[in-house]
C-alpha cells in the first residue's frame, strides 16, 4: 500500500538522521569514552 511506503521512507530518513546526530555527538566526546557505554 502507498501509505506503508511513505511510512518506510519516513522511518528510513529518521534512522539516517539519528545516525548522523549520534556520530556528531560521539565525535565531540573525548576519544577515551567507550561508545557502547554512551549509546547502550
Tab-separated table of C-alpha atoms in Angstrom:
chain	number	residue	atom	x	y	z
A	1	UNK	CA	0.000	0.000	0.000
A	2	UNK	CA	1.200	3.566	-0.722
A	3	UNK	CA	0.814	4.533	2.934
A	4	UNK	CA	3.193	1.791	4.011
A	5	UNK	CA	5.794	3.034	1.539
A	6	UNK	CA	5.576	6.558	2.968
A	7	UNK	CA	5.981	5.210	6.495
A	8	UNK	CA	9.023	3.173	5.471
A	9	UNK	CA	10.621	6.194	3.771
A	10	UNK	CA	9.999	8.369	6.838
A	11	UNK	CA	11.387	5.707	9.162
A	12	UNK	CA	14.485	5.289	6.997
A	13	UNK	CA	15.156	9.035	6.890
A	14	UNK	CA	14.660	9.321	10.650
A	15	UNK	CA	17.102	6.461	11.191
A	16	UNK	CA	19.688	8.117	8.928
A	17	UNK	CA	19.267	11.463	10.707
A	18	UNK	CA	19.617	9.754	14.094
A	19	UNK	CA	22.839	8.085	12.971
A	20	UNK	CA	24.197	11.447	11.780
A	21	UNK	CA	23.329	13.095	15.106
A	22	UNK	CA	24.788	10.157	17.055
A	23	UNK	CA	28.037	10.336	15.079
A	24	UNK	CA	28.189	14.125	15.534
A	25	UNK	CA	27.751	13.835	19.296
A	26	UNK	CA	30.220	10.935	19.558
A	27	UNK	CA	32.842	12.819	17.545
A	28	UNK	CA	32.650	15.704	20.046
A	29	UNK	CA	33.199	13.410	23.032
A	30	UNK	CA	36.661	12.577	24.388
A	31	UNK	CA	38.115	9.648	22.478
A	32	UNK	CA	38.603	7.649	25.691
A	33	UNK	CA	34.825	7.365	26.163
A	34	UNK	CA	33.590	3.917	25.214
A	35	UNK	CA	30.898	4.183	22.556
A	36	UNK	CA	28.970	1.164	23.862
A	37	UNK	CA	28.719	2.831	27.280
A	38	UNK	CA	27.430	6.083	25.811
A	39	UNK	CA	24.879	4.648	23.380
A	40	UNK	CA	23.827	1.452	25.141
